[in-house]
Coordinates of C-alpha atoms in Angstrom, one line a residue:
M1 CA 14.4 -32.4 16.6
L2 CA 16.5 -29.9 14.8
Y3 CA 14.7 -26.8 13.6
D4 CA 15.8 -24.5 10.8
T5 CA 15.6 -21.4 12.9
L6 CA 15.0 -20.8 16.6
I7 CA 14.2 -17.3 17.9
R8 CA 14.7 -17.3 21.6
N9 CA 13.4 -15.0 24.4
A10 CA 11.2 -12.9 22.1
R11 CA 8.3 -10.6 23.2
V12 CA 5.8 -12.0 20.7
I13 CA 3.2 -9.5 19.5
D14 CA 1.3 -11.9 17.3
G15 CA -0.8 -9.6 15.1
S16 CA -4.2 -10.5 16.6
N17 CA -4.7 -7.2 18.4
T18 CA -3.8 -8.6 21.8
P19 CA -0.8 -7.6 24.1
G20 CA 2.4 -9.6 23.7
Y21 CA 3.8 -12.5 25.6
S22 CA 7.2 -14.1 26.0
A23 CA 8.1 -17.2 24.0
D24 CA 10.5 -18.9 21.8
V25 CA 9.5 -19.4 18.1
A26 CA 10.8 -22.3 16.0
I27 CA 10.7 -22.3 12.2
R28 CA 11.0 -25.3 9.8
A29 CA 10.3 -25.6 6.1
G30 CA 9.2 -22.0 5.8
R31 CA 6.5 -22.2 8.5
I32 CA 6.2 -21.5 12.2
E33 CA 6.3 -24.9 13.8
R34 CA 6.4 -24.2 17.6
I35 CA 5.7 -21.3 19.9
A36 CA 6.6 -22.3 23.4
D37 CA 9.4 -22.5 26.0
L38 CA 11.9 -24.3 23.8
R39 CA 15.0 -24.0 26.0
D40 CA 16.0 -27.6 25.2
A41 CA 15.4 -27.4 21.5
R42 CA 18.1 -26.8 18.9
A43 CA 18.3 -25.3 15.4
I44 CA 20.6 -24.7 12.5
E45 CA 20.3 -20.9 13.2
E46 CA 19.5 -19.6 16.7
I47 CA 18.9 -15.9 17.5
D48 CA 18.6 -14.4 21.0
A49 CA 15.7 -11.9 20.8
A50 CA 15.9 -10.7 24.4
G51 CA 14.6 -7.1 24.6
C52 CA 13.1 -7.2 21.2
V53 CA 9.6 -7.7 19.7
L54 CA 8.9 -10.4 17.3
A55 CA 5.9 -9.5 15.1
P56 CA 4.4 -10.8 11.9
G57 CA 6.0 -9.3 8.8
F58 CA 4.3 -6.1 7.9
I59 CA 1.8 -6.1 5.0
D60 CA 2.0 -2.9 2.9
V61 CA -1.6 -2.8 1.6
H62 CA -1.1 0.2 -0.6
T63 CA 1.9 0.2 -2.9
H64 CA 2.9 1.1 -6.4
D65 CA 5.6 -1.6 -6.5
D66 CA 4.0 -3.3 -9.5
T67 CA 7.0 -3.2 -11.8
V68 CA 9.8 -2.6 -9.3
V69 CA 9.3 -6.1 -7.7
I70 CA 10.4 -7.5 -11.0
R71 CA 13.1 -5.0 -12.1
Q72 CA 14.6 -4.5 -8.6
P73 CA 13.5 -7.6 -6.8
Q74 CA 15.7 -7.0 -3.7
M75 CA 13.0 -4.5 -2.6
L76 CA 15.3 -2.8 -0.1
P77 CA 12.9 0.1 0.7
K78 CA 10.3 -2.3 1.9
L79 CA 12.4 -5.2 3.3
S80 CA 14.4 -2.7 5.4
Q81 CA 11.3 -1.5 7.3
G82 CA 10.0 -5.0 8.0
V83 CA 7.6 -5.4 5.1
T84 CA 7.2 -9.0 3.9
T85 CA 4.2 -8.6 1.6
V86 CA 3.2 -5.8 -0.8
I87 CA -0.2 -5.3 -2.5
V88 CA 0.2 -3.7 -5.9
G89 CA -2.3 -2.4 -8.5
N90 CA -3.7 0.4 -6.4
C91 CA -5.4 3.7 -7.4
G92 CA -6.7 2.3 -10.7
I93 CA -3.1 1.8 -12.0
S94 CA -1.6 -1.7 -12.5
A95 CA 1.2 -3.3 -14.5
S96 CA -1.3 -5.8 -15.9
P97 CA -3.3 -6.5 -17.8
V98 CA -1.9 -3.8 -20.0
S99 CA -1.3 -3.4 -23.8
L100 CA 0.0 0.1 -24.4
R101 CA -0.3 1.9 -27.8
G102 CA 2.3 4.6 -26.8
E103 CA 3.5 6.0 -23.5
P104 CA 1.6 5.1 -20.4
P105 CA -1.1 7.6 -19.6
D106 CA -1.1 9.6 -16.4
P107 CA -1.0 8.3 -13.6
M108 CA 0.2 4.9 -15.0
N109 CA 3.5 6.6 -15.6
L110 CA 4.1 6.4 -11.8
L111 CA 5.0 2.7 -12.5
G112 CA 7.6 3.4 -15.1
A113 CA 8.1 4.1 -18.8
A114 CA 6.4 2.1 -21.6
Q115 CA 8.9 -0.7 -21.5
A116 CA 7.9 -1.6 -17.9
F117 CA 4.5 -2.6 -19.1
A118 CA 5.1 -6.0 -20.6
Y119 CA 2.2 -8.0 -19.3
P120 CA -0.9 -8.1 -21.6
R121 CA -2.5 -10.7 -19.3
F122 CA -2.6 -10.9 -15.6
E123 CA -1.2 -14.4 -15.7
D124 CA 1.8 -13.0 -17.6
Y125 CA 2.4 -10.6 -14.7
R126 CA 2.0 -13.4 -12.1
A127 CA 4.5 -15.5 -14.0
A128 CA 7.0 -12.7 -14.2
V129 CA 6.8 -12.1 -10.4
E130 CA 7.3 -15.8 -9.8
A131 CA 10.3 -15.8 -12.1
A132 CA 11.9 -12.7 -10.5
T133 CA 11.6 -14.2 -7.0
P134 CA 11.4 -10.8 -5.2
A135 CA 12.5 -10.5 -1.6
V136 CA 8.8 -9.9 -0.5
N137 CA 5.5 -11.6 -1.3
V138 CA 3.3 -9.9 -3.9
A139 CA -0.5 -9.8 -4.2
A140 CA -2.2 -7.8 -7.0
L141 CA -5.2 -5.7 -7.8
V142 CA -6.3 -4.9 -11.4
G143 CA -6.5 -1.2 -12.2
H144 CA -9.5 0.5 -13.7
T145 CA -7.4 3.0 -15.6
A146 CA -5.3 0.2 -16.9
L147 CA -8.4 -1.5 -18.3
R148 CA -9.6 1.8 -19.8
S149 CA -6.3 2.4 -21.5
N150 CA -6.5 -1.1 -23.1
H151 CA -9.9 -0.5 -24.7
M152 CA -10.6 3.2 -25.1
D153 CA -9.2 5.7 -27.6
D154 CA -10.2 8.6 -25.4
L155 CA -9.9 8.4 -21.6
L156 CA -11.7 11.8 -21.1
R157 CA -15.1 10.3 -21.5
T158 CA -17.2 7.5 -20.1
A159 CA -16.9 4.0 -21.7
S160 CA -19.3 2.7 -24.3
V161 CA -21.3 -0.5 -23.8
G162 CA -18.8 -2.5 -26.0
E163 CA -15.8 -1.1 -24.1
I164 CA -17.3 -2.0 -20.8
T165 CA -18.0 -5.5 -22.0
A166 CA -14.3 -5.8 -23.1
M167 CA -13.1 -4.5 -19.8
R168 CA -15.3 -6.9 -17.9
Q169 CA -14.0 -9.8 -19.8
Q170 CA -10.4 -8.8 -19.0
L171 CA -11.2 -8.2 -15.4
R172 CA -12.9 -11.6 -15.1
E173 CA -9.9 -13.4 -16.7
S174 CA -7.6 -11.6 -14.2
L175 CA -9.8 -12.6 -11.2
E176 CA -9.7 -16.2 -12.5
A177 CA -5.9 -15.9 -12.5
G178 CA -5.7 -14.8 -8.9
A179 CA -6.2 -11.0 -8.8
L180 CA -7.5 -9.7 -5.5
G181 CA -10.1 -7.4 -7.1
L182 CA -10.5 -4.0 -8.9
S183 CA -9.0 -0.7 -7.9
T184 CA -10.1 2.7 -9.2
G185 CA -8.4 6.1 -9.2
L186 CA -11.4 8.3 -10.0
A187 CA -9.7 11.6 -9.0
Y188 CA -7.3 11.3 -11.9
A189 CA -8.2 13.0 -15.2
N190 CA -7.9 9.7 -17.1
A191 CA -10.6 8.1 -15.0
F192 CA -12.6 11.1 -13.7
S193 CA -14.9 11.0 -16.7
A194 CA -15.9 7.4 -16.0
S195 CA -19.5 7.4 -14.8
T196 CA -20.5 5.7 -11.6
D197 CA -22.5 3.3 -13.8
E198 CA -19.3 2.4 -15.7
V199 CA -17.6 1.4 -12.5
M200 CA -20.7 -0.4 -11.1
Q201 CA -20.9 -2.5 -14.3
L202 CA -17.2 -3.5 -13.9
T203 CA -17.6 -4.4 -10.3
Q204 CA -20.4 -6.8 -11.1
E205 CA -17.6 -9.3 -11.9
L206 CA -16.3 -9.2 -8.3
S207 CA -19.1 -10.8 -6.4
A208 CA -18.8 -14.3 -7.9
F209 CA -15.1 -14.3 -6.8
G210 CA -15.6 -12.7 -3.4
A211 CA -13.1 -10.1 -4.6
V212 CA -12.5 -6.6 -3.2
Y213 CA -13.1 -3.1 -4.5
T214 CA -10.5 -0.5 -3.5
T215 CA -10.7 3.1 -4.5
H216 CA -8.8 6.3 -4.7
L217 CA -11.9 8.5 -4.2
R218 CA -13.2 10.8 -6.9
S219 CA -12.3 13.6 -4.5
E220 CA -10.4 13.8 -1.2
F221 CA -11.1 17.6 -1.0
E222 CA -14.3 19.3 -0.1
P223 CA -16.6 16.8 -1.8
V224 CA -15.0 13.9 0.1
L225 CA -18.3 12.8 1.7
E226 CA -20.0 12.6 -1.6
A227 CA -17.1 10.6 -3.0
M228 CA -17.4 8.2 -0.1
D229 CA -21.1 7.8 -0.8
E230 CA -20.3 6.9 -4.4
A231 CA -17.8 4.3 -3.3
F232 CA -20.2 2.7 -0.9
Q233 CA -22.9 2.7 -3.5
I234 CA -20.6 0.9 -5.9
G235 CA -19.7 -1.7 -3.2
R236 CA -23.3 -2.4 -2.3
H237 CA -24.2 -2.8 -6.0
A238 CA -21.3 -5.2 -6.5
Q239 CA -21.9 -7.1 -3.1
S240 CA -18.2 -6.5 -2.7
P241 CA -16.1 -5.2 0.2
V242 CA -14.9 -1.6 -0.1
I243 CA -11.5 -0.3 0.9
I244 CA -11.0 3.4 0.6
S245 CA -7.4 4.2 -0.3
H246 CA -5.3 6.6 1.7
L247 CA -8.3 8.1 3.5
K248 CA -7.6 11.8 4.1
C249 CA -9.0 15.3 4.4
A250 CA -7.0 17.0 1.6
G251 CA -6.7 20.8 1.1
A252 CA -6.6 23.5 3.7
G253 CA -10.3 24.1 3.3
N254 CA -11.0 20.5 4.3
W255 CA -8.8 20.4 7.5
G256 CA -10.6 19.3 10.7
R257 CA -13.3 17.2 8.9
S258 CA -11.9 13.8 9.9
P259 CA -14.6 13.2 12.5
Q260 CA -17.3 13.6 9.7
V261 CA -15.3 11.4 7.4
L262 CA -14.8 8.6 10.0
A263 CA -18.5 8.8 11.0
A264 CA -19.4 8.2 7.4
L265 CA -17.0 5.2 7.3
E266 CA -18.5 3.8 10.5
N267 CA -22.0 4.3 9.3
A268 CA -21.4 2.4 6.1
A269 CA -19.6 -0.4 8.1
K270 CA -22.9 -1.1 10.0
T271 CA -24.5 -2.7 6.9
H272 CA -21.6 -3.4 4.5
P273 CA -18.0 -4.6 4.6
V274 CA -15.8 -1.5 4.4
G275 CA -12.4 -0.3 5.6
C276 CA -9.6 2.0 4.7
D277 CA -5.9 2.4 4.5
C278 CA -3.8 5.5 5.4
Y279 CA -0.2 6.5 5.6
P280 CA 1.4 8.2 8.7
Y281 CA 2.3 11.6 7.1
A282 CA 0.6 15.0 6.6
A283 CA 1.8 15.2 3.0
S284 CA 0.8 13.3 -0.1
S285 CA 2.6 12.5 -3.3
S286 CA 1.6 11.8 -6.8
T287 CA 1.9 13.2 -10.3
L288 CA 1.9 17.0 -10.5
D289 CA -1.8 17.8 -10.8
L290 CA -2.6 21.3 -12.1
K291 CA -5.9 21.3 -10.1
Q292 CA -3.9 20.9 -6.9
V293 CA -1.5 23.8 -7.5
T294 CA -2.0 26.3 -4.7
D295 CA -0.1 28.8 -2.5
A296 CA -2.1 27.6 0.6
H297 CA 0.6 25.0 1.4
R298 CA 4.1 23.9 0.2
I299 CA 4.5 21.8 -2.9
T300 CA 7.8 20.0 -3.7
I301 CA 8.7 18.7 -7.1
T302 CA 9.8 15.0 -7.0
W303 CA 10.6 14.6 -10.7
S304 CA 10.1 16.4 -14.0
T305 CA 10.7 15.0 -17.5
A306 CA 11.1 18.5 -19.0
H307 CA 13.4 19.8 -16.2
P308 CA 14.9 16.8 -14.4
H309 CA 17.3 19.1 -12.3
M310 CA 14.2 20.6 -10.5
G311 CA 13.5 17.4 -8.6
G312 CA 13.7 18.1 -4.8
R313 CA 12.9 21.8 -5.2
D314 CA 9.8 23.6 -4.1
L315 CA 7.4 24.8 -6.8
A316 CA 7.3 28.3 -5.3
D317 CA 11.0 28.6 -5.5
I318 CA 11.0 27.4 -9.1
A319 CA 8.3 29.8 -10.0
A320 CA 10.1 32.7 -8.4
E321 CA 13.3 31.8 -10.2
W322 CA 11.5 31.7 -13.5
E323 CA 9.5 34.8 -12.6
V324 CA 6.2 33.2 -13.5
P325 CA 3.0 32.3 -11.5
L326 CA 2.8 28.9 -9.8
L327 CA 0.4 27.5 -12.4
D328 CA 2.6 28.5 -15.3
A329 CA 5.7 26.9 -13.6
A330 CA 3.7 23.7 -13.0
R331 CA 2.7 23.6 -16.7
R332 CA 6.3 24.1 -17.8
L333 CA 7.5 21.2 -15.5
Q334 CA 5.0 18.7 -17.0
P335 CA 5.0 15.7 -16.9
A336 CA 6.1 15.8 -13.3
G337 CA 5.6 14.5 -9.8
A338 CA 5.1 16.3 -6.5
V339 CA 4.7 16.1 -2.7
Y340 CA 1.8 18.2 -1.4
Y341 CA 1.9 19.3 2.2
G342 CA -1.9 19.5 2.2
M343 CA -3.1 17.7 5.3
D344 CA -3.7 18.5 8.9
E345 CA -1.8 16.5 11.5
G346 CA -4.8 16.1 13.7
D347 CA -6.8 14.5 10.9
V348 CA -3.9 12.2 10.1
R349 CA -3.8 11.0 13.7
R350 CA -7.6 10.5 14.0
I351 CA -7.7 8.4 10.8
L352 CA -4.6 6.4 11.7
A353 CA -6.0 5.6 15.1
H354 CA -9.4 4.5 13.9
P355 CA -10.1 0.7 14.2
L356 CA -11.1 0.4 10.6
S357 CA -7.8 1.8 9.2
M358 CA -4.9 -0.3 8.0
V359 CA -1.4 1.1 7.2
G360 CA -0.1 1.4 3.7
S361 CA 2.9 3.3 2.5
D362 CA 1.7 4.5 -0.9
G363 CA 5.4 4.9 -1.7
L364 CA 6.5 5.7 -5.3
P365 CA 9.7 3.8 -6.0
E366 CA 10.1 5.3 -9.4
D367 CA 10.5 8.9 -8.0
P368 CA 14.1 10.1 -8.0
F369 CA 13.3 12.1 -4.9
P370 CA 10.5 10.1 -3.3
H371 CA 8.2 10.9 -0.4
P372 CA 9.9 9.4 2.7
R373 CA 7.0 7.0 3.3
L374 CA 8.6 4.7 0.7
W375 CA 11.3 3.9 3.3
G376 CA 9.8 4.9 6.6
A377 CA 6.0 4.4 6.9
F378 CA 5.9 1.3 9.1
P379 CA 8.7 2.2 11.6
R380 CA 7.1 5.7 11.8
V381 CA 3.8 4.1 13.1
L382 CA 5.7 2.0 15.6
G383 CA 8.3 4.6 16.8
H384 CA 6.8 8.0 16.4
F385 CA 3.1 7.4 16.7
S386 CA 2.9 4.5 19.1
R387 CA 6.0 5.0 21.3
D388 CA 6.7 8.7 21.2
V389 CA 3.2 10.2 20.7
G390 CA 1.3 7.5 22.5
L391 CA -1.5 7.4 19.8
F392 CA -2.1 3.7 20.5
P393 CA -0.4 0.7 22.2
L394 CA 2.2 -1.2 20.3
H395 CA -0.1 -4.3 19.8
I396 CA -2.7 -2.1 18.1
A397 CA 0.0 -0.6 15.8
V398 CA 1.2 -4.1 14.9
H399 CA -2.4 -5.3 14.2
K400 CA -3.0 -2.4 11.8
M401 CA 0.0 -3.6 9.7
T402 CA -0.5 -7.4 10.0
G403 CA -3.5 -9.3 11.2
L404 CA -6.1 -6.7 10.1
S405 CA -4.5 -6.4 6.7
A406 CA -4.2 -10.1 6.1
A407 CA -7.9 -10.6 7.0
R408 CA -9.1 -7.8 4.7
F409 CA -7.2 -9.2 1.7
G410 CA -7.6 -12.9 2.5
L411 CA -3.9 -13.6 2.9
K412 CA -4.3 -17.0 4.4
Q413 CA -1.9 -18.2 7.1
R414 CA -0.2 -14.9 7.2
G415 CA -0.5 -11.7 9.3
E416 CA -0.4 -13.6 12.6
I417 CA 2.2 -15.6 14.5
R418 CA 0.6 -18.9 14.8
E419 CA 1.8 -22.5 14.6
G420 CA 1.4 -23.7 11.0
H421 CA 1.4 -20.2 9.5
W422 CA 4.0 -19.1 7.0
A423 CA 7.1 -17.6 8.8
D424 CA 6.9 -14.0 7.6
L425 CA 8.4 -12.3 10.6
V426 CA 10.1 -9.1 11.7
L427 CA 12.2 -8.6 14.8
F428 CA 12.6 -5.0 16.1
N429 CA 13.7 -3.1 19.1
P430 CA 10.7 -1.2 20.4
H431 CA 12.9 1.4 22.1
T432 CA 15.0 2.3 19.1
I433 CA 12.8 1.7 16.1
R434 CA 12.3 4.9 14.1
D435 CA 11.9 6.2 10.6
V436 CA 15.1 8.0 9.5
A437 CA 14.0 9.0 6.0
D438 CA 12.7 12.5 5.9
F439 CA 11.7 15.1 3.2
N440 CA 15.3 16.2 2.9
E441 CA 16.9 12.8 2.8
P442 CA 14.1 10.4 1.8
Q443 CA 16.0 7.3 0.8
R444 CA 17.3 6.1 4.2
A445 CA 16.7 2.8 5.9
A446 CA 14.9 2.7 9.2
E447 CA 16.7 2.1 12.5
G448 CA 15.8 -0.7 15.0
I449 CA 14.9 -3.5 12.5
D450 CA 17.0 -6.4 13.6
G451 CA 15.7 -9.2 11.4
V452 CA 13.2 -9.9 8.7
W453 CA 12.1 -13.4 7.6
V454 CA 10.1 -14.1 4.4
N455 CA 8.7 -17.6 4.1
G456 CA 11.0 -18.7 6.8
V457 CA 14.2 -17.3 5.3
L458 CA 16.2 -14.6 7.1
S459 CA 16.6 -11.9 4.4
Y460 CA 17.5 -8.8 6.4
R461 CA 19.7 -8.8 9.5
E462 CA 20.9 -5.9 11.6
G463 CA 20.5 -3.2 8.9
Q464 CA 21.7 -5.3 6.0
A465 CA 20.0 -7.3 3.2
N466 CA 21.8 -10.6 2.6
G467 CA 20.6 -11.2 -0.9
R468 CA 18.3 -14.1 -0.1
R469 CA 15.0 -13.6 -1.8
E470 CA 12.1 -16.0 -1.0
G471 CA 9.0 -13.9 -1.8
R472 CA 6.1 -15.5 -3.7
F473 CA 3.1 -14.4 -5.7
L474 CA 0.0 -14.6 -3.5
A475 CA -3.1 -15.4 -5.5
R476 CA -6.5 -14.5 -4.0
E477 CA -7.7 -17.2 -1.7
G478 CA -11.4 -17.6 -0.8
D479 CA -14.1 -15.0 -0.3
L480 CA -12.6 -11.7 0.9
R481 CA -15.9 -10.7 2.5
Q482 CA -15.2 -13.2 5.3
G483 CA -12.2 -11.0 6.4
F484 CA -14.6 -8.1 7.4
S485 CA -16.2 -9.8 10.3
P486 CA -16.9 -7.6 13.4
S487 CA -13.9 -9.1 15.2
N488 CA -11.6 -7.6 12.4
G489 CA -12.9 -4.0 12.8
V490 CA -15.1 -1.9 15.0

């Protein structure tokens, strides 16, 4: 028998949260066909993986790649770090279903200008992804703020009965077309005024589909525990799994509270399917929020429509140059984006190490001067946190990026190296893998990634993309509540 690809002498860490083993892995017709000692087998393409780890392709569960997967389908920032699947539509913002009446409201502008929003129905977006054939697989959530912008003339209030009915219909149509669930970004001004009841009514659509509720909490600062309680209340009402986005203790006054936050997560998990994602950095990035302007920690401007040349500079330096207070400088820069150095490293490590947490980059591909997580999140977990810091063994790190993520989002036959599964794979050197992107030079590919296969096709090899793009749109499959069994968490 002649296989398409044969990867020999690999240390296989299969994504199931168990230590690795040595084996050869054979691929044919896009799937993993054999995992065994295949010394006598032959293939069209053979790779000696001696000294390297073969893992499932990483699943980036928290992205804002909604429009870039269509406009820049080579997806180099993700492919170069071993990511083979991205989940889009997070934080209440999605590219579909969207019908704009003007410029996209904050924070939907993180996904691009008005012309990037060309998908009034979810099925339009799905068709566009399939036509673009990006280099990575794409699965999508529907954003609450996107729905609000479609049906409300004023986003600074809660929705009326009629508006909620219209949003529910659009959400239901999207779920029928394969959406994973609903996301909210209740911390943002254009969703903050939405009542808990508004969100609860929308999430009533989720249960019949076994769909998920993900949320950028109403606050990640001092009221974080109250915001978590609201999220769990909504999930219980909806009979829907809850995933808290980029769980953190934001703001200097909140540092050191991660044990309380994690205890609240664990307590909720005893009676309801819950989880979280996080990124491996002590700095966040989003639009420039006047409520977050402070002199308690550094803030770097990533872009500014009014003053584009200020991208990459610290807000404090800009304010000093203009001889104005920080808040006045921030107002003058609007609309703009920023990196906030507002977290404690100890909190980041505790959350990252927790069994209920998955890894997501939360990268912003539209930023001219992006947070380095866009290019480096996954190698940073493997190199810095697992190998150098010793926060957890390598197989746990891999599980947080693969098997756990696939289970939570119902990505069938992905996330683990098993015979019959799709061949989304990454080959990396555990001794040299590291994130090279930093806050000074954020757009740099990671080191130590030797090969990335998407649906069985080698798309990235020894630091170079080869132009082969075999990504697919992954519609929701089955009841996502099943992926929150005790074996997939604490």
